[in-house]
Amino acid sequence: MRDVRVVLIGGTSNTGKSTVGRAVAERLGFEHRSTDGLARHPGRPWRTPDHEVPPHVAEHYRTLTTDELLASVLAHYERLWPRIEELITERARAGAPGLVLEGSALRPDRVAGLTVPRTAAVWLTAGDTALRDRVRAAGRYEVATDAERHLMDRFLARTVRYQAWMLDAVEAHGLDRVDTGGRTVTEVADAVLAAAAAARTRPGR
């Protein structure tokens, strides 16, 4: 890992990217950032103690099909890519502070085309059941109204569909992925670091 200055951690929602990203950044002494901080697509459509679901977010998930939800988020990530690439390029320069950048916006097809040195990437995955359980726990599904449950179900459908698209792209480009199932945060962070270290010798990494 001596030469790697930027570690990219992609994956669909609720795979633990933020938690693992913070753990990896702490290990390396790097800064941790999320692509959500650059520009956020309609967020998670469930209430929290300090957040109500905005009407436009509810409308987004209520009215679009799963295919339309996927197309919308992919288009958002495509628009965001120039800013992501600029950040990666800036932080990969020799002498720049190290960075762990995580987020669903790290599209495998775009990352595969990077020619930026000192950069490594890995994608986190989780089983459909684990994704469902995490979404439902976050949204307190058991006490939610039928309307709230519907929004969570639509978000989950998009989450699962995005992961299927992502996995196809990861496989097509020969990129690295780490399954989070049954692993602790420490174990996943270990696997991410191992993949990042190995990626140094691969073309385009």
PDB file of N, CA and C in Angstrom, residues 88-151:
ATOM      1  N   ILE A  88     -10.220  12.639  -7.645  1.00  0.00           N
ATOM      2  CA  ILE A  88      -9.269  11.522  -7.631  1.00  0.00           C
ATOM      3  C   ILE A  88      -7.921  11.957  -8.186  1.00  0.00           C
ATOM      4  N   THR A  89      -7.942  12.653  -9.301  1.00  0.00           N
ATOM      5  CA  THR A  89      -6.696  13.099  -9.939  1.00  0.00           C
ATOM      6  C   THR A  89      -5.909  14.029  -9.032  1.00  0.00           C
ATOM      7  N   GLU A  90      -6.627  14.937  -8.385  1.00  0.00           N
ATOM      8  CA  GLU A  90      -5.983  15.892  -7.483  1.00  0.00           C
ATOM      9  C   GLU A  90      -5.310  15.190  -6.313  1.00  0.00           C
ATOM     10  N   ARG A  91      -6.001  14.202  -5.732  1.00  0.00           N
ATOM     11  CA  ARG A  91      -5.478  13.551  -4.534  1.00  0.00           C
ATOM     12  C   ARG A  91      -4.487  12.437  -4.834  1.00  0.00           C
ATOM     13  N   ALA A  92      -4.410  11.986  -6.079  1.00  0.00           N
ATOM     14  CA  ALA A  92      -3.450  10.941  -6.450  1.00  0.00           C
ATOM     15  C   ALA A  92      -2.072  11.497  -6.758  1.00  0.00           C
ATOM     16  N   ARG A  93      -1.950  12.814  -6.822  1.00  0.00           N
ATOM     17  CA  ARG A  93      -0.640  13.411  -7.103  1.00  0.00           C
ATOM     18  C   ARG A  93       0.344  13.104  -5.987  1.00  0.00           C
ATOM     19  N   ALA A  94       1.585  12.954  -6.345  1.00  0.00           N
ATOM     20  CA  ALA A  94       2.627  12.716  -5.351  1.00  0.00           C
ATOM     21  C   ALA A  94       2.630  13.860  -4.343  1.00  0.00           C
ATOM     22  N   GLY A  95       2.635  13.511  -3.067  1.00  0.00           N
ATOM     23  CA  GLY A  95       2.668  14.507  -2.010  1.00  0.00           C
ATOM     24  C   GLY A  95       1.310  14.973  -1.536  1.00  0.00           C
ATOM     25  N   ALA A  96       0.245  14.641  -2.246  1.00  0.00           N
ATOM     26  CA  ALA A  96      -1.101  15.041  -1.820  1.00  0.00           C
ATOM     27  C   ALA A  96      -1.554  14.167  -0.659  1.00  0.00           C
ATOM     28  N   PRO A  97      -2.430  14.680   0.215  1.00  0.00           N
ATOM     29  CA  PRO A  97      -2.940  13.857   1.320  1.00  0.00           C
ATOM     30  C   PRO A  97      -3.702  12.654   0.786  1.00  0.00           C
ATOM     31  N   GLY A  98      -3.541  11.510   1.436  1.00  0.00           N
ATOM     32  CA  GLY A  98      -4.233  10.297   1.014  1.00  0.00           C
ATOM     33  C   GLY A  98      -5.734  10.426   1.200  1.00  0.00           C
ATOM     34  N   LEU A  99      -6.482   9.682   0.389  1.00  0.00           N
ATOM     35  CA  LEU A  99      -7.938   9.783   0.406  1.00  0.00           C
ATOM     36  C   LEU A  99      -8.581   8.415   0.240  1.00  0.00           C
ATOM     37  N   VAL A 100      -9.578   8.131   1.081  1.00  0.00           N
ATOM     38  CA  VAL A 100     -10.497   7.011   0.856  1.00  0.00           C
ATOM     39  C   VAL A 100     -11.811   7.637   0.417  1.00  0.00           C
ATOM     40  N   LEU A 101     -12.196   7.374  -0.814  1.00  0.00           N
ATOM     41  CA  LEU A 101     -13.435   7.923  -1.372  1.00  0.00           C
ATOM     42  C   LEU A 101     -14.405   6.776  -1.592  1.00  0.00           C
ATOM     43  N   GLU A 102     -15.587   6.879  -0.981  1.00  0.00           N
ATOM     44  CA  GLU A 102     -16.564   5.793  -1.135  1.00  0.00           C
ATOM     45  C   GLU A 102     -17.890   6.352  -1.622  1.00  0.00           C
ATOM     46  N   GLY A 103     -18.661   5.482  -2.278  1.00  0.00           N
ATOM     47  CA  GLY A 103     -19.979   5.893  -2.732  1.00  0.00           C
ATOM     48  C   GLY A 103     -20.479   5.064  -3.896  1.00  0.00           C
ATOM     49  N   SER A 104     -21.793   5.016  -4.022  1.00  0.00           N
ATOM     50  CA  SER A 104     -22.403   4.301  -5.138  1.00  0.00           C
ATOM     51  C   SER A 104     -22.091   4.966  -6.470  1.00  0.00           C
ATOM     52  N   ALA A 105     -21.729   6.243  -6.440  1.00  0.00           N
ATOM     53  CA  ALA A 105     -21.439   6.971  -7.682  1.00  0.00           C
ATOM     54  C   ALA A 105     -20.142   6.529  -8.346  1.00  0.00           C
ATOM     55  N   LEU A 106     -19.379   5.660  -7.691  1.00  0.00           N
ATOM     56  CA  LEU A 106     -18.149   5.141  -8.294  1.00  0.00           C
ATOM     57  C   LEU A 106     -18.526   4.018  -9.259  1.00  0.00           C
ATOM     58  N   ARG A 107     -18.944   4.421 -10.447  1.00  0.00           N
ATOM     59  CA  ARG A 107     -19.372   3.459 -11.465  1.00  0.00           C
ATOM     60  C   ARG A 107     -18.180   2.642 -11.940  1.00  0.00           C
ATOM     61  N   PRO A 108     -18.282   1.310 -11.927  1.00  0.00           N
ATOM     62  CA  PRO A 108     -17.141   0.481 -12.363  1.00  0.00           C
ATOM     63  C   PRO A 108     -16.674   0.784 -13.774  1.00  0.00           C
ATOM     64  N   ASP A 109     -17.618   1.066 -14.686  1.00  0.00           N
ATOM     65  CA  ASP A 109     -17.222   1.335 -16.060  1.00  0.00           C
ATOM     66  C   ASP A 109     -16.382   2.598 -16.164  1.00  0.00           C
ATOM     67  N   ARG A 110     -16.681   3.595 -15.353  1.00  0.00           N
ATOM     68  CA  ARG A 110     -15.898   4.831 -15.365  1.00  0.00           C
ATOM     69  C   ARG A 110     -14.558   4.647 -14.649  1.00  0.00           C
ATOM     70  N   VAL A 111     -14.582   3.995 -13.508  1.00  0.00           N
ATOM     71  CA  VAL A 111     -13.332   3.779 -12.760  1.00  0.00           C
ATOM     72  C   VAL A 111     -12.365   2.934 -13.573  1.00  0.00           C
ATOM     73  N   ALA A 112     -12.885   1.962 -14.324  1.00  0.00           N
ATOM     74  CA  ALA A 112     -12.024   1.091 -15.135  1.00  0.00           C
ATOM     75  C   ALA A 112     -11.238   1.877 -16.174  1.00  0.00           C
ATOM     76  N   GLY A 113     -11.764   3.029 -16.589  1.00  0.00           N
ATOM     77  CA  GLY A 113     -11.082   3.843 -17.588  1.00  0.00           C
ATOM     78  C   GLY A 113     -10.071   4.816 -17.021  1.00  0.00           C
ATOM     79  N   LEU A 114      -9.935   4.866 -15.703  1.00  0.00           N
ATOM     80  CA  LEU A 114      -8.979   5.781 -15.091  1.00  0.00           C
ATOM     81  C   LEU A 114      -7.547   5.395 -15.433  1.00  0.00           C
ATOM     82  N   THR A 115      -6.717   6.388 -15.688  1.00  0.00           N
ATOM     83  CA  THR A 115      -5.285   6.151 -15.873  1.00  0.00           C
ATOM     84  C   THR A 115      -4.491   6.893 -14.809  1.00  0.00           C
ATOM     85  N   VAL A 116      -5.170   7.220 -13.713  1.00  0.00           N
ATOM     86  CA  VAL A 116      -4.550   7.976 -12.627  1.00  0.00           C
ATOM     87  C   VAL A 116      -3.658   7.043 -11.810  1.00  0.00           C
ATOM     88  N   PRO A 117      -2.414   7.414 -11.564  1.00  0.00           N
ATOM     89  CA  PRO A 117      -1.517   6.547 -10.774  1.00  0.00           C
ATOM     90  C   PRO A 117      -1.892   6.554  -9.300  1.00  0.00           C
ATOM     91  N   ARG A 118      -1.319   5.602  -8.565  1.00  0.00           N
ATOM     92  CA  ARG A 118      -1.460   5.526  -7.104  1.00  0.00           C
ATOM     93  C   ARG A 118      -2.923   5.459  -6.659  1.00  0.00           C
ATOM     94  N   THR A 119      -3.744   4.791  -7.479  1.00  0.00           N
ATOM     95  CA  THR A 119      -5.165   4.660  -7.188  1.00  0.00           C
ATOM     96  C   THR A 119      -5.570   3.191  -7.262  1.00  0.00           C
ATOM     97  N   ALA A 120      -6.389   2.759  -6.297  1.00  0.00           N
ATOM     98  CA  ALA A 120      -6.904   1.394  -6.278  1.00  0.00           C
ATOM     99  C   ALA A 120      -8.390   1.436  -5.977  1.00  0.00           C
ATOM    100  N   ALA A 121      -9.116   0.415  -6.419  1.00  0.00           N
ATOM    101  CA  ALA A 121     -10.570   0.416  -6.256  1.00  0.00           C
ATOM    102  C   ALA A 121     -11.079  -0.978  -5.930  1.00  0.00           C
ATOM    103  N   VAL A 122     -12.146  -1.011  -5.137  1.00  0.00           N
ATOM    104  CA  VAL A 122     -12.816  -2.265  -4.797  1.00  0.00           C
ATOM    105  C   VAL A 122     -14.289  -1.955  -4.567  1.00  0.00           C
ATOM    106  N   TRP A 123     -15.142  -2.928  -4.890  1.00  0.00           N
ATOM    107  CA  TRP A 123     -16.589  -2.757  -4.708  1.00  0.00           C
ATOM    108  C   TRP A 123     -17.096  -3.732  -3.664  1.00  0.00           C
ATOM    109  N   LEU A 124     -17.944  -3.239  -2.770  1.00  0.00           N
ATOM    110  CA  LEU A 124     -18.549  -4.079  -1.736  1.00  0.00           C
ATOM    111  C   LEU A 124     -19.886  -4.609  -2.225  1.00  0.00           C
ATOM    112  N   THR A 125     -20.186  -5.855  -1.865  1.00  0.00           N
ATOM    113  CA  THR A 125     -21.465  -6.456  -2.221  1.00  0.00           C
ATOM    114  C   THR A 125     -22.095  -7.079  -0.985  1.00  0.00           C
ATOM    115  N   ALA A 126     -23.410  -7.298  -1.066  1.00  0.00           N
ATOM    116  CA  ALA A 126     -24.146  -7.971   0.005  1.00  0.00           C
ATOM    117  C   ALA A 126     -25.295  -8.731  -0.629  1.00  0.00           C
ATOM    118  N   GLY A 127     -25.726  -9.810   0.013  1.00  0.00           N
ATOM    119  CA  GLY A 127     -26.842 -10.591  -0.500  1.00  0.00           C
ATOM    120  C   GLY A 127     -28.137  -9.800  -0.457  1.00  0.00           C
ATOM    121  N   ASP A 128     -29.093 -10.181  -1.306  1.00  0.00           N
ATOM    122  CA  ASP A 128     -30.362  -9.462  -1.367  1.00  0.00           C
ATOM    123  C   ASP A 128     -31.086  -9.463  -0.029  1.00  0.00           C
ATOM    124  N   THR A 129     -31.009 -10.573   0.703  1.00  0.00           N
ATOM    125  CA  THR A 129     -31.668 -10.644   2.006  1.00  0.00           C
ATOM    126  C   THR A 129     -31.034  -9.669   2.984  1.00  0.00           C
ATOM    127  N   ALA A 130     -29.722  -9.585   2.969  1.00  0.00           N
ATOM    128  CA  ALA A 130     -29.029  -8.649   3.863  1.00  0.00           C
ATOM    129  C   ALA A 130     -29.399  -7.212   3.519  1.00  0.00           C
ATOM    130  N   LEU A 131     -29.466  -6.892   2.228  1.00  0.00           N
ATOM    131  CA  LEU A 131     -29.850  -5.542   1.826  1.00  0.00           C
ATOM    132  C   LEU A 131     -31.267  -5.223   2.298  1.00  0.00           C
ATOM    133  N   ARG A 132     -32.174  -6.180   2.118  1.00  0.00           N
ATOM    134  CA  ARG A 132     -33.556  -5.970   2.565  1.00  0.00           C
ATOM    135  C   ARG A 132     -33.614  -5.728   4.062  1.00  0.00           C
ATOM    136  N   ASP A 133     -32.909  -6.554   4.818  1.00  0.00           N
ATOM    137  CA  ASP A 133     -32.953  -6.428   6.280  1.00  0.00           C
ATOM    138  C   ASP A 133     -32.387  -5.086   6.735  1.00  0.00           C
ATOM    139  N   ARG A 134     -31.323  -4.626   6.081  1.00  0.00           N
ATOM    140  CA  ARG A 134     -30.712  -3.357   6.474  1.00  0.00           C
ATOM    141  C   ARG A 134     -31.620  -2.174   6.141  1.00  0.00           C
ATOM    142  N   VAL A 135     -32.241  -2.205   4.960  1.00  0.00           N
ATOM    143  CA  VAL A 135     -33.162  -1.128   4.584  1.00  0.00           C
ATOM    144  C   VAL A 135     -34.343  -1.097   5.546  1.00  0.00           C
ATOM    145  N   ARG A 136     -34.897  -2.246   5.834  1.00  0.00           N
ATOM    146  CA  ARG A 136     -36.070  -2.293   6.715  1.00  0.00           C
ATOM    147  C   ARG A 136     -35.724  -1.883   8.139  1.00  0.00           C
ATOM    148  N   ALA A 137     -34.547  -2.247   8.595  1.00  0.00           N
ATOM    149  CA  ALA A 137     -34.139  -1.824   9.939  1.00  0.00           C
ATOM    150  C   ALA A 137     -33.951  -0.313   9.990  1.00  0.00           C
ATOM    151  N   ALA A 138     -33.322   0.247   8.962  1.00  0.00           N
ATOM    152  CA  ALA A 138     -33.078   1.690   8.934  1.00  0.00           C
ATOM    153  C   ALA A 138     -34.383   2.470   8.889  1.00  0.00           C
ATOM    154  N   GLY A 139     -35.372   1.947   8.159  1.00  0.00           N
ATOM    155  CA  GLY A 139     -36.641   2.638   8.021  1.00  0.00           C
ATOM    156  C   GLY A 139     -37.693   2.245   9.038  1.00  0.00           C
ATOM    157  N   ARG A 140     -37.320   1.374   9.981  1.00  0.00           N
ATOM    158  CA  ARG A 140     -38.275   0.885  10.997  1.00  0.00           C
ATOM    159  C   ARG A 140     -39.532   0.368  10.300  1.00  0.00           C
ATOM    160  N   TYR A 141     -39.301  -0.561   9.423  1.00  0.00           N
ATOM    161  CA  TYR A 141     -40.349  -1.090   8.551  1.00  0.00           C
ATOM    162  C   TYR A 141     -41.523  -1.667   9.333  1.00  0.00           C
ATOM    163  N   GLU A 142     -41.221  -2.278  10.470  1.00  0.00           N
ATOM    164  CA  GLU A 142     -42.279  -2.968  11.221  1.00  0.00           C
ATOM    165  C   GLU A 142     -43.319  -2.017  11.785  1.00  0.00           C
ATOM    166  N   VAL A 143     -42.972  -0.742  11.960  1.00  0.00           N
ATOM    167  CA  VAL A 143     -43.931   0.222  12.500  1.00  0.00           C
ATOM    168  C   VAL A 143     -44.302   1.288  11.469  1.00  0.00           C
ATOM    169  N   ALA A 144     -43.835   1.124  10.236  1.00  0.00           N
ATOM    170  CA  ALA A 144     -44.113   2.105   9.192  1.00  0.00           C
ATOM    171  C   ALA A 144     -45.531   1.922   8.644  1.00  0.00           C
ATOM    172  N   THR A 145     -46.060   2.975   8.058  1.00  0.00           N
ATOM    173  CA  THR A 145     -47.356   2.888   7.395  1.00  0.00           C
ATOM    174  C   THR A 145     -47.202   2.139   6.069  1.00  0.00           C
ATOM    175  N   ASP A 146     -48.318   1.757   5.471  1.00  0.00           N
ATOM    176  CA  ASP A 146     -48.256   1.075   4.173  1.00  0.00           C
ATOM    177  C   ASP A 146     -47.590   1.952   3.119  1.00  0.00           C
ATOM    178  N   ALA A 147     -47.898   3.248   3.146  1.00  0.00           N
ATOM    179  CA  ALA A 147     -47.297   4.163   2.183  1.00  0.00           C
ATOM    180  C   ALA A 147     -45.787   4.263   2.383  1.00  0.00           C
ATOM    181  N   GLU A 148     -45.357   4.306   3.633  1.00  0.00           N
ATOM    182  CA  GLU A 148     -43.916   4.371   3.923  1.00  0.00           C
ATOM    183  C   GLU A 148     -43.230   3.075   3.519  1.00  0.00           C
ATOM    184  N   ARG A 149     -43.883   1.964   3.769  1.00  0.00           N
ATOM    185  CA  ARG A 149     -43.312   0.678   3.365  1.00  0.00           C
ATOM    186  C   ARG A 149     -43.159   0.600   1.850  1.00  0.00           C
ATOM    187  N   HIS A 150     -44.118   1.133   1.141  1.00  0.00           N
ATOM    188  CA  HIS A 150     -44.042   1.109  -0.325  1.00  0.00           C
ATOM    189  C   HIS A 150     -42.806   1.862  -0.809  1.00  0.00           C
ATOM    190  N   LEU A 151     -42.533   3.013  -0.228  1.00  0.00           N
ATOM    191  CA  LEU A 151     -41.348   3.775  -0.626  1.00  0.00           C
ATOM    192  C   LEU A 151     -40.074   3.007  -0.316  1.00  0.00           C
TER     193      LEU A 151
END
